[in-house]
Coordinates of C-alpha atoms in Angstrom, one line a residue:
M1 CA -58.2 97.3 79.3
S2 CA -58.4 94.4 81.7
I3 CA -56.1 91.7 83.1
N4 CA -57.3 88.3 82.2
L5 CA -56.5 85.4 84.5
K6 CA -57.4 81.8 84.6
A7 CA -57.9 79.6 87.7
K8 CA -57.4 76.0 86.9
E9 CA -58.1 73.3 89.5
T10 CA -54.6 71.7 89.8
L11 CA -53.3 68.8 91.8
I12 CA -50.6 70.2 94.2
Q13 CA -47.4 68.1 94.0
V14 CA -45.4 69.6 96.9
G15 CA -45.7 71.0 100.4
D16 CA -48.4 70.8 103.0
L17 CA -51.1 70.7 100.4
K18 CA -49.5 67.8 98.4
G19 CA -52.2 65.5 97.0
T20 CA -55.0 68.0 97.1
Y21 CA -56.7 70.0 94.3
R22 CA -56.5 73.8 94.5
F23 CA -57.5 76.5 92.1
V24 CA -54.2 78.2 90.9
L25 CA -54.4 81.6 89.3
V26 CA -52.2 82.4 86.3
T27 CA -52.1 85.3 83.9
E28 CA -53.4 84.6 80.4
I29 CA -50.6 85.6 78.0
Y30 CA -51.9 85.9 74.4
G31 CA -48.5 86.0 72.9
K32 CA -45.2 87.8 72.8
L33 CA -45.1 90.9 70.6
S34 CA -42.1 90.9 68.3
A35 CA -39.7 93.9 68.3
A36 CA -40.7 94.4 64.6
K37 CA -44.4 94.8 65.5
V38 CA -43.6 97.2 68.4
I39 CA -41.3 99.3 66.1
K40 CA -43.9 99.4 63.4
E41 CA -46.6 100.6 65.9
A42 CA -44.3 103.2 67.4
A43 CA -43.4 104.5 64.0
L44 CA -47.1 104.8 63.1
R45 CA -47.9 106.7 66.4
S46 CA -44.9 109.0 66.2
G47 CA -44.8 109.7 62.5
I48 CA -41.2 108.7 62.3
S49 CA -40.1 106.2 59.6
R50 CA -39.6 102.6 60.6
G51 CA -35.9 102.7 59.8
V52 CA -35.3 105.6 62.1
M53 CA -37.5 104.0 64.8
Q54 CA -35.4 100.8 64.4
A55 CA -32.2 102.7 64.8
C56 CA -33.6 104.5 67.9
W57 CA -34.8 101.2 69.4
D58 CA -31.4 99.5 68.9
A59 CA -29.5 102.5 70.3
A60 CA -31.7 102.9 73.3
G61 CA -31.3 99.1 74.1
E62 CA -27.5 99.4 73.8
V63 CA -27.4 102.5 76.1
I64 CA -29.7 100.9 78.7
K65 CA -27.6 97.8 78.7
A66 CA -24.3 99.7 78.9
W67 CA -25.4 102.0 81.7
A68 CA -27.1 99.3 83.7
T69 CA -24.0 97.2 83.6
E70 CA -22.0 100.2 85.0
G71 CA -24.4 100.3 88.0
H72 CA -26.8 103.0 87.0
S73 CA -30.6 102.9 87.4
V74 CA -31.8 103.7 83.9
A75 CA -35.1 105.4 83.1
I76 CA -37.4 103.6 80.6
P77 CA -39.7 106.4 79.3
G78 CA -43.3 106.0 80.3
L79 CA -42.6 102.8 82.3
G80 CA -40.2 103.3 85.2
T81 CA -36.6 102.4 85.9
M82 CA -34.5 99.3 85.7
R83 CA -31.2 98.3 87.2
F84 CA -29.2 95.1 87.7
G85 CA -28.8 93.5 91.1
V86 CA -27.9 90.3 92.8
R87 CA -29.4 88.0 95.4
A88 CA -26.7 87.0 97.9
K89 CA -26.0 85.4 101.3
S90 CA -24.6 87.5 104.1
V91 CA -21.5 86.6 106.1
A92 CA -20.2 87.8 109.5
A93 CA -16.5 88.3 108.6
V94 CA -15.0 90.4 105.8
A95 CA -12.6 87.5 105.0
D96 CA -15.7 85.4 103.9
V97 CA -16.8 88.0 101.3
A98 CA -16.6 86.4 97.9
T99 CA -18.5 86.1 94.6
N100 CA -19.7 82.6 95.6
L101 CA -22.1 84.3 98.0
I102 CA -24.2 85.4 95.0
S103 CA -27.1 83.0 94.3
A104 CA -28.7 85.0 91.4
R105 CA -28.2 87.9 89.1
R106 CA -31.4 89.8 88.3
V107 CA -33.0 92.7 86.7
I108 CA -34.9 95.0 89.1
F109 CA -37.7 97.0 87.5
T110 CA -39.4 99.8 89.4
P111 CA -42.6 101.1 87.7
N112 CA -43.4 104.8 87.7
V113 CA -46.5 106.1 89.5
D114 CA -48.6 106.3 86.3
I115 CA -48.0 102.6 85.6
K116 CA -48.8 101.7 89.2
D117 CA -52.0 103.7 89.1
E118 CA -53.0 102.1 85.8
L119 CA -52.5 98.7 87.2
A120 CA -54.4 99.5 90.4
S121 CA -57.4 100.7 88.3
T122 CA -57.4 97.9 85.8
S123 CA -60.3 95.5 86.0
I124 CA -59.6 91.8 86.5
N125 CA -61.4 89.0 84.7
I126 CA -60.9 85.4 86.0
T127 CA -62.2 82.3 84.2
C128 CA -62.3 79.2 86.4
Y129 CA -61.7 75.7 85.0
D130 CA -62.1 72.4 86.7
R131 CA -59.4 69.7 86.6
N132 CA -60.8 68.4 83.3
G133 CA -60.5 71.8 81.6
K134 CA -64.3 72.6 81.7
E135 CA -65.2 76.3 82.3
I136 CA -67.1 76.5 85.6
K137 CA -67.2 80.1 86.6
K138 CA -66.3 83.7 85.6
V139 CA -65.4 86.4 88.0
T140 CA -65.2 90.0 86.8
S141 CA -64.0 93.1 88.6
T142 CA -64.4 96.7 87.4
D143 CA -63.7 98.4 90.7
G144 CA -60.0 99.3 90.6
G145 CA -58.5 96.2 92.1
N146 CA -61.0 94.6 94.5
V147 CA -62.0 91.3 92.9
E148 CA -65.7 90.7 93.4
D149 CA -67.2 87.3 93.7
P150 CA -71.0 87.3 93.4
D151 CA -71.1 83.9 95.2
N152 CA -69.1 85.3 98.2
K153 CA -69.9 88.8 99.4
G154 CA -67.0 88.9 101.9
D155 CA -64.0 91.2 101.9
N156 CA -61.4 90.5 99.2
P157 CA -60.0 87.3 100.8
G158 CA -56.5 86.6 99.7
G159 CA -56.4 89.8 97.7
G160 CA -53.4 91.3 99.5
N161 CA -53.0 94.7 101.0
T162 CA -50.6 96.4 98.8
P163 CA -51.6 97.1 95.1
S164 CA -47.9 97.1 94.0
G165 CA -47.0 93.8 95.8
G166 CA -44.2 93.3 98.2
D167 CA -43.9 94.5 101.8
T168 CA -43.9 98.3 101.2
P169 CA -46.1 100.7 99.3
S170 CA -43.5 100.9 96.6
G171 CA -43.5 97.1 96.1
G172 CA -40.0 96.6 97.5
N173 CA -38.7 94.8 100.5
P174 CA -37.9 96.8 103.7
S175 CA -34.6 95.0 104.3
G176 CA -33.0 96.8 101.4
G177 CA -31.6 93.7 99.7
D178 CA -29.6 95.1 96.9
T179 CA -27.9 97.9 98.8
P180 CA -24.2 98.4 98.9
S181 CA -24.3 97.5 102.6
G182 CA -25.0 94.0 101.6
G183 CA -27.6 91.4 102.7
S184 CA -30.3 89.5 101.0
D185 CA -33.6 90.9 99.8
G186 CA -35.3 87.8 101.0
E187 CA -36.5 86.5 97.6

């Protein structure tokens, strides 16, 4: 298994780099798997009929939705947990607390340790394209997260220092963000 990325030389349209070309990394997505295909594969792997698997899939989705809207963090087997949250402004006075402080409603997913470990050990393949779409370079990593560039033997420049992302080892934000005490998570 590997994560395939492409780096396309792109004209930057905003910010300090406006008007310059930079290589921008994006994940290559081959396509969205339909629920029917996932159900068929799960039925094959489990030995359960497709009809029963469909009923289980639908019921699990309804339970997750119902419990998450009630404020629970809901386990998703083999993956982690999900919950609903909001992004909101903070105010100094209780009189100013209102729903108009909310700028976004969102789904918060926390992967389990196995998924984090799998991601950290997954190799990365990057295909680089110039501004005309011509392939100009390939970079491959098989070393558990450190992207190797044969043209540059330096230390993982720009590779980040937390495999799960974010500001803490768990990938979250140290400010707490979605806590009952309020505040913004900085996103």
